[in-house]
Tab-separated table of C-alpha atoms in Angstrom:
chain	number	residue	atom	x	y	z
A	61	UNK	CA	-20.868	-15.725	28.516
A	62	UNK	CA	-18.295	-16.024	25.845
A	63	UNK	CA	-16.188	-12.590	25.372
A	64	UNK	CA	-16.912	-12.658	21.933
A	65	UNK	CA	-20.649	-13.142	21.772
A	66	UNK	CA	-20.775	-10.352	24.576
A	67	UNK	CA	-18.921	-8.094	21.666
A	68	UNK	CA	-20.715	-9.161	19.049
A	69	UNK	CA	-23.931	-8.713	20.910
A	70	UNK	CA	-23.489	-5.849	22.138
A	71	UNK	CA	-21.865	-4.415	18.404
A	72	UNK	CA	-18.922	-3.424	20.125
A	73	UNK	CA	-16.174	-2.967	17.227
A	74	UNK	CA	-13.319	-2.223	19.569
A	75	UNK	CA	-13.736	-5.001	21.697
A	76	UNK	CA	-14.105	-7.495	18.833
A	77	UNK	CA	-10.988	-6.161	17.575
A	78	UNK	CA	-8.935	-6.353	20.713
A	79	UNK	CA	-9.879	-9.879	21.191
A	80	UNK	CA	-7.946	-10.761	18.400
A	81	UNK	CA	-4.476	-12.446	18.199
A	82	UNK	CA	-2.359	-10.345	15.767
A	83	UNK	CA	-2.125	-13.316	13.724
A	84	UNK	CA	-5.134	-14.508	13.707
A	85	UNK	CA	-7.004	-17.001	11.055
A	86	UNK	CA	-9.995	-16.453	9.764
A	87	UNK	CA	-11.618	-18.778	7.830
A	88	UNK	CA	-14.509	-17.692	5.589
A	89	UNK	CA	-17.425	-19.992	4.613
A	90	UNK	CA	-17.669	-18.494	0.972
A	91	UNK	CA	-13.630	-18.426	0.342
A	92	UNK	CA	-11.398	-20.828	-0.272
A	93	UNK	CA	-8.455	-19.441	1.313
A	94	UNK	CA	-8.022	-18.110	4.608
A	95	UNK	CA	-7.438	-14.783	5.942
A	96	UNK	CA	-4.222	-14.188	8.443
A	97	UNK	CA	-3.802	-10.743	10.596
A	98	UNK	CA	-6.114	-8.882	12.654
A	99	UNK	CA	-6.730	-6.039	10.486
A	100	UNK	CA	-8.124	-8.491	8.004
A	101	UNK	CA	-10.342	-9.919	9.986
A	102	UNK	CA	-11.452	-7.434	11.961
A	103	UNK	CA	-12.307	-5.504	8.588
A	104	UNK	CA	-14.268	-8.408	8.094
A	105	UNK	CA	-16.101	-8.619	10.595
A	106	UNK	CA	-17.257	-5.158	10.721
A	107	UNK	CA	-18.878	-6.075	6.669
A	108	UNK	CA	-20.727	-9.284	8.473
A	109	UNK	CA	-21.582	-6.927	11.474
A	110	UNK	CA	-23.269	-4.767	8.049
A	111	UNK	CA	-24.836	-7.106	5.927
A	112	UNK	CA	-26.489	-9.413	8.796
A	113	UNK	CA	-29.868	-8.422	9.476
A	114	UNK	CA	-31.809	-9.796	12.636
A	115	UNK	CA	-28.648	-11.499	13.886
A	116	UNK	CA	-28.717	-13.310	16.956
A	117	UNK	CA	-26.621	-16.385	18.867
A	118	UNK	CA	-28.563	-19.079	19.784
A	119	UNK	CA	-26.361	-21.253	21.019
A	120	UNK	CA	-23.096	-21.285	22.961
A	121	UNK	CA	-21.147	-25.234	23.043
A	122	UNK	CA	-17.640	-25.129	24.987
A	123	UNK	CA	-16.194	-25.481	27.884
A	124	UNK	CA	-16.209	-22.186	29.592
A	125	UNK	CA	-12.482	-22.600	31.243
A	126	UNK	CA	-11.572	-24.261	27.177
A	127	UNK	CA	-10.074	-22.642	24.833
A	128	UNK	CA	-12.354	-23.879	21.992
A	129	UNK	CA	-16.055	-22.628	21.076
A	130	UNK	CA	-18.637	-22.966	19.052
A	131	UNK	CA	-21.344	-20.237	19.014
A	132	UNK	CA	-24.421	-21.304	16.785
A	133	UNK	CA	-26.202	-18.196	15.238
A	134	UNK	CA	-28.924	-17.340	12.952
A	135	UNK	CA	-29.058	-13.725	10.530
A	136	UNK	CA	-31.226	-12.679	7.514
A	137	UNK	CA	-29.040	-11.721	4.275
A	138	UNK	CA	-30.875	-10.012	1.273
A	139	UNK	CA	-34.586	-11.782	2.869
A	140	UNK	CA	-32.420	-14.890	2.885
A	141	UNK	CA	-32.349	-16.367	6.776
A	142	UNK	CA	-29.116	-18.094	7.567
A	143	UNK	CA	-28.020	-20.449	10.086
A	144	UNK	CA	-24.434	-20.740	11.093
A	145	UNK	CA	-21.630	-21.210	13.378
A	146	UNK	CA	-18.957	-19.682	14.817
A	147	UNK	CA	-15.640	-21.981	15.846
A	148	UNK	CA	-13.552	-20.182	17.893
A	149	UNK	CA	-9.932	-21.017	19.347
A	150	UNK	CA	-8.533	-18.840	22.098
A	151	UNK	CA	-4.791	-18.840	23.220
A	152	UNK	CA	-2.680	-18.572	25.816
A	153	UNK	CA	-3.120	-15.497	26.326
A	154	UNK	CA	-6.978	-15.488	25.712
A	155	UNK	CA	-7.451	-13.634	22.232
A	156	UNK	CA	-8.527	-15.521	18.972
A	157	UNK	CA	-6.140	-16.777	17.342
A	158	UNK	CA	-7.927	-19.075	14.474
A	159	UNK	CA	-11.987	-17.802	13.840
A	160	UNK	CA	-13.884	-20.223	11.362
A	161	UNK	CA	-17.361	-19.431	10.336
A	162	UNK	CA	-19.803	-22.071	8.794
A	163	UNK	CA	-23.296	-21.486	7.209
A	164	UNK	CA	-26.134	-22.861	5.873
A	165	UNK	CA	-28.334	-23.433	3.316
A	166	UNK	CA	-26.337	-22.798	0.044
A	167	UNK	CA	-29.022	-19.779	-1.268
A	168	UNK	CA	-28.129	-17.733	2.495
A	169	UNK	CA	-24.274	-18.273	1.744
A	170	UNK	CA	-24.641	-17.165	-2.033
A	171	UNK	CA	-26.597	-14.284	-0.986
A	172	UNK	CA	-24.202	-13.905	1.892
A	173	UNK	CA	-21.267	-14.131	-0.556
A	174	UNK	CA	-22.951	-11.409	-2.744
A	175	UNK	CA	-23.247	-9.028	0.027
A	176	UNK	CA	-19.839	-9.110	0.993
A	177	UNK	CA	-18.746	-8.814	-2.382
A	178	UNK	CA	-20.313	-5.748	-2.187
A	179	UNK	CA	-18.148	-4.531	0.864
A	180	UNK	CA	-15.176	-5.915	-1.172
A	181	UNK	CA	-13.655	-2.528	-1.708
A	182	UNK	CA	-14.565	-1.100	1.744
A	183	UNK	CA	-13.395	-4.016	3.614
A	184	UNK	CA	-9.678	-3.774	1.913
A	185	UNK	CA	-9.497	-0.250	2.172
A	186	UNK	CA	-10.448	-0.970	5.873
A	187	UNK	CA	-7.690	-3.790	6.328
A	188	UNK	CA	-5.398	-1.519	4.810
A	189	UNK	CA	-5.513	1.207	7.282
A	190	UNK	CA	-5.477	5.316	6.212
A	191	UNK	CA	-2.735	5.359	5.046
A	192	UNK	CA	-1.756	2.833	2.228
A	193	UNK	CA	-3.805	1.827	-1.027
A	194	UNK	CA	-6.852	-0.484	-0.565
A	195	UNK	CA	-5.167	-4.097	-1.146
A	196	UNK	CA	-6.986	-6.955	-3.577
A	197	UNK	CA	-8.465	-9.748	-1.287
A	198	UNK	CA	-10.272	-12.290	-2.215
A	199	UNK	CA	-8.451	-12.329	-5.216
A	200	UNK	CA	-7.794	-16.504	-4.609
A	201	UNK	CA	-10.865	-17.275	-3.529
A	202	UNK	CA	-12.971	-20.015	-5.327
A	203	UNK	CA	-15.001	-16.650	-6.058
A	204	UNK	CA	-13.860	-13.577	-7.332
A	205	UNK	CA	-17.113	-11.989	-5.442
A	206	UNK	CA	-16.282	-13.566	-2.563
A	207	UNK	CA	-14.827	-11.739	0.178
A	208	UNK	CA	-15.868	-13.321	3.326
């Protein structure tokens, strides 16, 4: 099994996190421009990890000795069920280094998009560590809502 879908599955925030290059891409399916950095995205995650109800992968494509993967998922958001996918690219030294998320149909990624504008402020404040002011993100997105 995929190291990731073994975190995910089992909720595990820390080993999500340390399966993460430092500078990592994430690529949102509700913002235009990426994310780079693993506080970032591991902020990130732990929103989706929040707002996904019933969340489950239902498919793992990939190579298991490749360092690309695709794990197909489904998730409820606001009663909305979604369907999407997880691209992931591991390097050399076997942490994600670029994370691209995908989902479908349009009303689950609105409502998706809605809910983690919600976690906006949480999720930079989270990114941003105890110590320094919560950072803007999002802020050039194709949506100002859209954080993720």
């Amino acid at each position: 099994m995929n190291p990731f879908r073994k975190a995910v599955e089992d909720r595990d925030e820390a080993a999500i996190e340390a399966l993460l290059a430092d500078d990592v891409v994430f690529t949102s399916p509700v913002a235009f421009k990426p994310y780079q950095g693993a506080a970032i995205t591991g902020a990130i995650l732990r929103g989706v990890m929040r707002v996904f109800e019933d969340f489950r992968y239902v498919r793992e494509i990939g190579d298991p000795e490749g360092r690309d993967h695709a794990l197909v998922f489904t998730a409820t958001v606001a009663g909305k069920l979604i369907e999407g996918c997880d691209f992931l690219h591991f390097d050399e030294a076997g942490r994600i280094d670029a994370l691209t998320v995908m989902v479908r149909p349009l009303t689950a990624a609105q409502a998706l998009s809605e809910a983690m504008g919600a976690q906006f402020e949480r999720i930079a404040a989270e990114a941003a560590g105890p110590e320094a002011e919560p950072a803007r993100i999002g802020a050039d997105s194709d949506s100002a809502s859209a954080s993720a």
